[in-house]
Tab-separated table of C-alpha atoms in Angstrom:
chain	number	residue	atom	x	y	z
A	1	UNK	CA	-32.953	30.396	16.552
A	2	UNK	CA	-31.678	29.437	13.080
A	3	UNK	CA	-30.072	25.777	12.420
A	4	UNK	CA	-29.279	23.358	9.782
A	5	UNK	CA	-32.041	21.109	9.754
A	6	UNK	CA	-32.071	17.862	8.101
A	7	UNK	CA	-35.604	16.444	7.537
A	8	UNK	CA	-34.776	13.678	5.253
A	9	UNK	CA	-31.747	11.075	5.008
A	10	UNK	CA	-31.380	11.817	1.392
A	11	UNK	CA	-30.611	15.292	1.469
A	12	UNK	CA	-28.007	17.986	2.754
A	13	UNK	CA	-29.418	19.904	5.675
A	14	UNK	CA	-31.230	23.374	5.062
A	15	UNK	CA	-31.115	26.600	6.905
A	16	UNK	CA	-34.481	27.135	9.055
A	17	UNK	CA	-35.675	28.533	12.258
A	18	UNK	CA	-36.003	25.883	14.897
A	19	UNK	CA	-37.081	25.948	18.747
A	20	UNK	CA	-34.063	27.341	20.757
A	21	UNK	CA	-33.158	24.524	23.056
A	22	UNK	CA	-33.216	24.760	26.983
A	23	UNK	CA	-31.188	23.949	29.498
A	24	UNK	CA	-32.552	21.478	32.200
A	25	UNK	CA	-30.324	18.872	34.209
A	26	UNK	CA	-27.559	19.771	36.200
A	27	UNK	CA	-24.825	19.944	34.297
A	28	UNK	CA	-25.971	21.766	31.625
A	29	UNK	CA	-25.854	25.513	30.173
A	30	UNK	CA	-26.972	27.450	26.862
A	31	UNK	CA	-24.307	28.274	24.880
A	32	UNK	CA	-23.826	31.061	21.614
A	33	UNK	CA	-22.240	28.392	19.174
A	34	UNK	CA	-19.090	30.257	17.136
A	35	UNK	CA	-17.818	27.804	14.564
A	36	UNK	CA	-18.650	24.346	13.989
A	37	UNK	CA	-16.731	21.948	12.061
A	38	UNK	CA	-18.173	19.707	9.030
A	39	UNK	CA	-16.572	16.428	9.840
A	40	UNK	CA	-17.025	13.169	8.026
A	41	UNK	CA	-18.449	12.014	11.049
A	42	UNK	CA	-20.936	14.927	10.924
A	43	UNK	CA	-22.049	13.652	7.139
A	44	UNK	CA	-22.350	9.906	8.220
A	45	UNK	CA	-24.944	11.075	10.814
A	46	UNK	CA	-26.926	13.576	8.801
A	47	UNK	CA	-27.326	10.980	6.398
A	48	UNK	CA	-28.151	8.294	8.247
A	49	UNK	CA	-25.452	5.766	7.973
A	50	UNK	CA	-22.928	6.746	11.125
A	51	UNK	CA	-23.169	3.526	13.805
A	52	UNK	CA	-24.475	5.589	16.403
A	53	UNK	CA	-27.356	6.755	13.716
A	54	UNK	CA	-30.848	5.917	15.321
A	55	UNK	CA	-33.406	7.122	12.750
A	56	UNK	CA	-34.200	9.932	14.565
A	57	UNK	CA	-35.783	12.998	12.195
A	58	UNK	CA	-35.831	15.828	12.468
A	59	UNK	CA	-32.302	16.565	13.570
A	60	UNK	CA	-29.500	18.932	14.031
A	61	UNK	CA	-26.229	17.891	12.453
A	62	UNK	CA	-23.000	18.596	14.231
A	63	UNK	CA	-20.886	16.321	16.356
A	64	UNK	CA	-19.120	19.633	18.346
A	65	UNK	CA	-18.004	23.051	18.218
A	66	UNK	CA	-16.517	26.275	20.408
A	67	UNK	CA	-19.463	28.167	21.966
A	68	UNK	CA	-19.752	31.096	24.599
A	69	UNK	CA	-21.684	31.171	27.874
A	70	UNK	CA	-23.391	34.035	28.670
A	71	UNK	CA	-20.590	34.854	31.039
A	72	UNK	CA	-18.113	35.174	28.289
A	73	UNK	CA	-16.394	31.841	28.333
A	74	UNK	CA	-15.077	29.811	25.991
A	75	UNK	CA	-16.007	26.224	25.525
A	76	UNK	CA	-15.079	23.474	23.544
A	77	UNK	CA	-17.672	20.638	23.760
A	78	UNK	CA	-18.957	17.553	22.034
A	79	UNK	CA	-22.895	17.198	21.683
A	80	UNK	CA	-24.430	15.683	23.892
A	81	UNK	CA	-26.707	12.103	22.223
A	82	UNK	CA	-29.334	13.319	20.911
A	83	UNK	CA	-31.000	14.884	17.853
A	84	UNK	CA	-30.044	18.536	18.909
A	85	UNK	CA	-26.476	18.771	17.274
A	86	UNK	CA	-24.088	22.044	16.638
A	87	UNK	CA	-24.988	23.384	13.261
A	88	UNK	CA	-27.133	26.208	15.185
A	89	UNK	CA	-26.743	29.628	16.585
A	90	UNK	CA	-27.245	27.976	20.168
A	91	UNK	CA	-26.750	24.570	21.868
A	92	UNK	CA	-27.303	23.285	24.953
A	93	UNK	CA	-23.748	21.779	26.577
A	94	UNK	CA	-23.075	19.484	29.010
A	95	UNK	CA	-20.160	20.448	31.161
A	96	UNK	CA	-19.118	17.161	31.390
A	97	UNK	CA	-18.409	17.092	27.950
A	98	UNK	CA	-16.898	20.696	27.203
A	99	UNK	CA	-13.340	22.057	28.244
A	100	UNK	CA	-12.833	25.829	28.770
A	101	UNK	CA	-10.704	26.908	25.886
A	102	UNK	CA	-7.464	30.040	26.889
A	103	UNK	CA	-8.674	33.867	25.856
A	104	UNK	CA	-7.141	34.202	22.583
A	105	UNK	CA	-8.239	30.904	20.852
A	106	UNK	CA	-9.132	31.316	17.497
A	107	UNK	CA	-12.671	29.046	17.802
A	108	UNK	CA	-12.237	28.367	13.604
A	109	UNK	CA	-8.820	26.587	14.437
A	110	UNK	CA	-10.185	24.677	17.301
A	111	UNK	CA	-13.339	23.541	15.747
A	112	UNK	CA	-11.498	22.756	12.022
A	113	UNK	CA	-8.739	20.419	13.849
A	114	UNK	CA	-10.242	18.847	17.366
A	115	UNK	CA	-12.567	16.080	15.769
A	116	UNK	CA	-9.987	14.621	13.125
A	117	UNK	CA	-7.209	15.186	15.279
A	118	UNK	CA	-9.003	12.966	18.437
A	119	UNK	CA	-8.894	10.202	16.581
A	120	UNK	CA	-5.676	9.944	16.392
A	121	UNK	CA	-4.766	11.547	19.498
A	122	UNK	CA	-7.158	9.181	21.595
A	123	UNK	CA	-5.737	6.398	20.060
A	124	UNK	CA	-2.565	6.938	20.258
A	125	UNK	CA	-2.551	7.766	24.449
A	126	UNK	CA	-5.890	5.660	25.443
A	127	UNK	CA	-5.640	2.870	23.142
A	128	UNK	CA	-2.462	2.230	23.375
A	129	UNK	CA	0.717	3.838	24.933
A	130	UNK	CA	2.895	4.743	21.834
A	131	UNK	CA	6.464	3.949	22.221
A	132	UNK	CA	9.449	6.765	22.022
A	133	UNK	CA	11.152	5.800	18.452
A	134	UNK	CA	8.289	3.565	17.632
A	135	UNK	CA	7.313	3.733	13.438
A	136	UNK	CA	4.015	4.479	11.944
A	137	UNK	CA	1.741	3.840	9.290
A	138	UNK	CA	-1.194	5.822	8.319
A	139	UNK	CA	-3.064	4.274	6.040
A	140	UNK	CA	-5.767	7.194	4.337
A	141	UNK	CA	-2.948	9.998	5.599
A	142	UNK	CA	-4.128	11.909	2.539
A	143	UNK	CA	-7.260	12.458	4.452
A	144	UNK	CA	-7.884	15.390	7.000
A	145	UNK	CA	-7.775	12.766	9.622
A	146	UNK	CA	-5.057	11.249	8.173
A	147	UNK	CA	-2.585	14.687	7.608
A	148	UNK	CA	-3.330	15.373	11.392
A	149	UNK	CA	-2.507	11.726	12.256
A	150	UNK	CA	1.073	11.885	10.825
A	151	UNK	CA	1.406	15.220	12.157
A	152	UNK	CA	0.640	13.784	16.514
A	153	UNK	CA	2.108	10.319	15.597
A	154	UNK	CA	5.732	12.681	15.326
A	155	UNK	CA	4.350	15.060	17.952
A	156	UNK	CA	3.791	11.892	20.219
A	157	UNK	CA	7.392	10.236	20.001
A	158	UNK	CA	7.208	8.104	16.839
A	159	UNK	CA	10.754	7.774	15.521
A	160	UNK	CA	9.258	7.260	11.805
A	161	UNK	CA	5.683	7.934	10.499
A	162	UNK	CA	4.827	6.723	6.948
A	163	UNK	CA	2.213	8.316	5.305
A	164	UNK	CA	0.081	5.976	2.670
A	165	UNK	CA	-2.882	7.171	0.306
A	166	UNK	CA	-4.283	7.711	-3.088
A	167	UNK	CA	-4.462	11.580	-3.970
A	168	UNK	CA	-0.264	12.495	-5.346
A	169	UNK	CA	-0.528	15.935	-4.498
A	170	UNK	CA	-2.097	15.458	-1.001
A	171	UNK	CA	0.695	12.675	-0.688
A	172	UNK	CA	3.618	15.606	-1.597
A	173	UNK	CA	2.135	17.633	0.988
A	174	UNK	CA	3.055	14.762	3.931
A	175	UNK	CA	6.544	15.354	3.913
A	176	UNK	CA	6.135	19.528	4.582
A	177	UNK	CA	3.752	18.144	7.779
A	178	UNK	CA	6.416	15.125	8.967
A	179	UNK	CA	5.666	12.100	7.223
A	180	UNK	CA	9.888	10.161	6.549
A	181	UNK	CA	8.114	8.494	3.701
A	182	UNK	CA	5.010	8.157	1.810
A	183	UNK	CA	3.425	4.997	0.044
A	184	UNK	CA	0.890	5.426	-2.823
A	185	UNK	CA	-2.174	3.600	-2.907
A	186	UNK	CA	-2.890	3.621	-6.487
A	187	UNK	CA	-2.383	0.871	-9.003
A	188	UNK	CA	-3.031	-2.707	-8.947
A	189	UNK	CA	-3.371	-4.975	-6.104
A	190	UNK	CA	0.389	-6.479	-6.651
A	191	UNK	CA	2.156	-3.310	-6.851
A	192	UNK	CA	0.645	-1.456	-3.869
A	193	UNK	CA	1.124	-4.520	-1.865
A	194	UNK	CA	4.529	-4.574	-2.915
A	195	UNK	CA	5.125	-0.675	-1.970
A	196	UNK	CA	3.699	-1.201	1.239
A	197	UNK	CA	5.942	-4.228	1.962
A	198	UNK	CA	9.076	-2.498	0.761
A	199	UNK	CA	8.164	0.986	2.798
A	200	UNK	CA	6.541	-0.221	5.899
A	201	UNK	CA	7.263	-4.386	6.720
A	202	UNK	CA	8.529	-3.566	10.062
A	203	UNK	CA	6.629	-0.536	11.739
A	204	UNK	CA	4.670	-1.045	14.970
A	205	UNK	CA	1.459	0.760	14.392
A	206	UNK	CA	-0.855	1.275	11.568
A	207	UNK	CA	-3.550	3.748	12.338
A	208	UNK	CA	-6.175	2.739	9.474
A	209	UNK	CA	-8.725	5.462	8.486
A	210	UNK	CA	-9.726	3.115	4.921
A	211	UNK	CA	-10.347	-0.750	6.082
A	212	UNK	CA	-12.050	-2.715	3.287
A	213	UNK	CA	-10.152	-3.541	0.020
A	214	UNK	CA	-7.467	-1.475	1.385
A	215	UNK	CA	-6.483	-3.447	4.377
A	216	UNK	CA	-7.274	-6.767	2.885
A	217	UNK	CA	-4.269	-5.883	0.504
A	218	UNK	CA	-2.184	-4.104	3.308
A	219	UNK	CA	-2.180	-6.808	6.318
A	220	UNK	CA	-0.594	-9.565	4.228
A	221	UNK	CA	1.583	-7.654	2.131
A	222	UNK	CA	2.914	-5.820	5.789
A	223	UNK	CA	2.791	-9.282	7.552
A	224	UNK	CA	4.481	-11.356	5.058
A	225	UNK	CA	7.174	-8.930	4.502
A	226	UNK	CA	8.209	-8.156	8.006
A	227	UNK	CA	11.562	-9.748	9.604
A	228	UNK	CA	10.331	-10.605	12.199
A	229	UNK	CA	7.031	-11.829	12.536
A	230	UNK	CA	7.056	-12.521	16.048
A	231	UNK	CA	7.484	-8.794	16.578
A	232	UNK	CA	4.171	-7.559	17.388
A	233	UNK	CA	2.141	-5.177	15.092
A	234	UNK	CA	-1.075	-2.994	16.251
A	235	UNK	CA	-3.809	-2.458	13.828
A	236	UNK	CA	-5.660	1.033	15.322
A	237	UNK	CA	-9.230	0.197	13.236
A	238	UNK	CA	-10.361	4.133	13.135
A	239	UNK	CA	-12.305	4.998	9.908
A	240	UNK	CA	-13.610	2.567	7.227
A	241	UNK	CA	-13.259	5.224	3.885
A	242	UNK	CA	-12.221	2.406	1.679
A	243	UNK	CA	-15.567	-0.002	2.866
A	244	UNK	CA	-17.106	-1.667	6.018
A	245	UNK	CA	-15.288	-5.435	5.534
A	246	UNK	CA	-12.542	-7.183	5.201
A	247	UNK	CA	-11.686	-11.102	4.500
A	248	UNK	CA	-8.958	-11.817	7.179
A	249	UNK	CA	-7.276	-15.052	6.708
A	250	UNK	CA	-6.969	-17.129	9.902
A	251	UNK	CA	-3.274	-17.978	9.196
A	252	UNK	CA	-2.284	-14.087	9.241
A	253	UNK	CA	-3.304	-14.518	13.054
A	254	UNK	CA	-1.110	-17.331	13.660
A	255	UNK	CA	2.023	-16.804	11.852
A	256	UNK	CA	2.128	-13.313	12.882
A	257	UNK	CA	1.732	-11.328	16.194
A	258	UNK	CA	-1.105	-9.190	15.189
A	259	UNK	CA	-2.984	-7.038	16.870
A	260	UNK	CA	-5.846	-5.750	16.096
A	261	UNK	CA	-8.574	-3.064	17.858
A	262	UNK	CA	-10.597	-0.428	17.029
A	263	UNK	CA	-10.511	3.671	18.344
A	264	UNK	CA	-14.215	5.727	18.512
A	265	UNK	CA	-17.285	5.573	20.212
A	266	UNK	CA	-17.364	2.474	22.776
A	267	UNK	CA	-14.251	1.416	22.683
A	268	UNK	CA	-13.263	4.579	24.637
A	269	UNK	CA	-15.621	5.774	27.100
A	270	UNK	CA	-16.944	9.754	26.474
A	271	UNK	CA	-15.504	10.835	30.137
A	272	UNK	CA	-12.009	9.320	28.465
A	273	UNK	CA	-12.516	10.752	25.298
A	274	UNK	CA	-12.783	14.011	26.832
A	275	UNK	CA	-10.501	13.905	29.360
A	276	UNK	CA	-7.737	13.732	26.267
A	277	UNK	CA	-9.038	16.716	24.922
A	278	UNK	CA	-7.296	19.780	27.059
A	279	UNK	CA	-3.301	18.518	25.891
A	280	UNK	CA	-4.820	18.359	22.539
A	281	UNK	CA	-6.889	21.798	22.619
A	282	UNK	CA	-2.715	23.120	23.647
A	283	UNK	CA	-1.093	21.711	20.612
A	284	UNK	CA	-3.598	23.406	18.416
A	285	UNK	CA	-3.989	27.132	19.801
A	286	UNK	CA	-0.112	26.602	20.214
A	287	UNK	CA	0.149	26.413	16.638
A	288	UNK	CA	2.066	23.088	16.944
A	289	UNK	CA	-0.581	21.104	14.460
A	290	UNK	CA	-1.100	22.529	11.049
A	291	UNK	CA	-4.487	23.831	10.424
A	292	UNK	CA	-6.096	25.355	7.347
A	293	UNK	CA	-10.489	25.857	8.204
A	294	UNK	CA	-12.262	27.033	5.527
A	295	UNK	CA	-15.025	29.546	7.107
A	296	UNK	CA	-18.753	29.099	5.480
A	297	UNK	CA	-22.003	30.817	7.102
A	298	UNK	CA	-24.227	28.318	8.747
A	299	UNK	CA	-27.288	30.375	6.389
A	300	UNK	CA	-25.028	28.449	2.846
A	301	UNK	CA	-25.170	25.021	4.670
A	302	UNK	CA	-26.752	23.569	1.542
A	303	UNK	CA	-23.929	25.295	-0.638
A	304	UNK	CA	-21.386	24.055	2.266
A	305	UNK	CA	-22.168	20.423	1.916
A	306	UNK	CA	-21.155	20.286	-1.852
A	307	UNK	CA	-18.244	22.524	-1.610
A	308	UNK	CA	-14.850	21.166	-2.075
A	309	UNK	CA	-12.021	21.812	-0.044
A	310	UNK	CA	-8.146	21.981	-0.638
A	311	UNK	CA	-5.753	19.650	0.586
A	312	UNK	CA	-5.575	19.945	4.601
A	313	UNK	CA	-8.276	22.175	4.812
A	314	UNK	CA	-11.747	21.654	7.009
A	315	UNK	CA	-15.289	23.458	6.400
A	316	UNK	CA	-16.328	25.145	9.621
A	317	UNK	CA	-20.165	27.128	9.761
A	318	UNK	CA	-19.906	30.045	11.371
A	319	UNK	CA	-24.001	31.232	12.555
């Protein structure tokens, strides 16, 4: 078969033939993969620096996709942990981690929106159990994550959903998507601790795609500014865009009810991640969550890894 190969940490993948994987334990079957998304999350690995990165070289990049069995069905699934990703014209799936997709599913959609949409989706119904009415910050909502994020925070009951990030024309495209209000992150430290004060002092959930500089500026400036401080705010730790590290004073912790956890790998098992997936899958063939992939052949993966993308809109390889 033919896959996206990446030999060294230090550069994009490159189209080669590779042994066809087999399928061996019980759950398993060999699927034809039809589109693959080209997450974040699918960069971090192929380049080494992802958390769950072991070193391992040679590998296939590609955290999930939509494949067919030989039967004819349709399957979304998440790779199983190992160096054999989805960037290929087959992969082997484990059932346990793949969910039969309806006859009629555009596999583009599917495998543009379900990896940035989980994140949010997970961690709003496994992380926590968002309120009806409840308000929301997304901090990076500028992001891919981020637009789908404000999008299922609404979908999910919130009564307000803030969006907050850097790019203006990405932030004028919130509204059109559901966001009441968005915050921009540009500017010095004062001001954009000031905005967020003014816009979002009193929501109940932040989900945080940036961390870093970012949320060392944001806790405070929500903490200090809210009318209640006894009133408990939950900080959903998802992506870390804006750096790995924060300085968190100790007495944020005390004269505030803060909460704070993170939403990924670990903190939710894989049978739970999955298990969210399905209701998700719905909203998106549905046409409920706003989806724009941009189709590239898995033989320009080099060309793919470089190429930029418009507002809202996710590179999917098609073998």
């Amino acid at each position: 078969m033919h896959a996206a190969v990446v030999r060294s940490f230090g550069s994009p993948p490159r189209f080669e033939s590779f042994p066809t994987p087999g399928a061996s334990g019980d759950h398993e079957v060999l699927v034809d993969v039809l589109a693959t998304g080209l997450h974040p999350r699918v960069r971090s690995a192929a380049n080494g620096s992802h958390y769950t990165s072991d070193g391992t070289l040679p590998l296939i990049p590609g955290f999930d996709a939509v494949g067919r069995t030989q039967e004819g069905e349709l399957l979304y699934f998440v790779a199983t942990d190992t160096a054999l990703g989805t960037m290929a014209e087959k992969a082997v799936v484990d059932r346990r981690r793949a969910i039969t997709l309806p006859p009629g599913t555009d596999p583009a959609d599917v495998a543009a929106a379900m990896n940035p949409g989980m994140s949010s989706w997970v961690a709003l119904r496994s992380r926590i159990s968002l309120r009806p009415g409840s308000s929301v910050l997304v901090l990076g909502a500028t992001g891919n994550a981020g637009q789908l994020a404000v999008q299922i925070a609404g979908h999910l009951g919130a009564g307000r959903v803030i969006g907050a990030g850097r790019d203006p024309e990405r932030l004028r495209l919130l509204k059109g998507v559901g966001a009441d209000e968005t915050v921009s992150l540009t500017g010095d430290d004062k001001t954009v601790a000031d905005r967020l004060g003014q816009a979002a002092a009193d929501v109940d959930v932040v989900i945080d795609y940036l961390w870093g500089h970012v949320t060392q500026q944001a806790m405070p400036a929500l903490l200090t500014a809210r009318a209640d401080r006894s009133k408990a705010l939950t900080w959903i730790q998802i992506g870390s865009m804006a750096g790995q590290n924060i300085t968190l004073p100790s007495p944020l912790l005390r004269a505030a009810n803060l909460n704070i956890m993170g939403s990924g790998q670990g903190s939710v098992t894989t049978a739970g991640i999955v298990a969210e997936l399905p209701p998700l899958a719905e909203q998106i063939v549905a046409g409920t969550l706003s989806v724009d992939p941009l189709l590239i052949p898995l033989s320009q993966v080099e060309q793919a890894w470089n190429t930029p993308t418009a507002p809202g809109q996710r590179i999917v390889l098609t073998p």
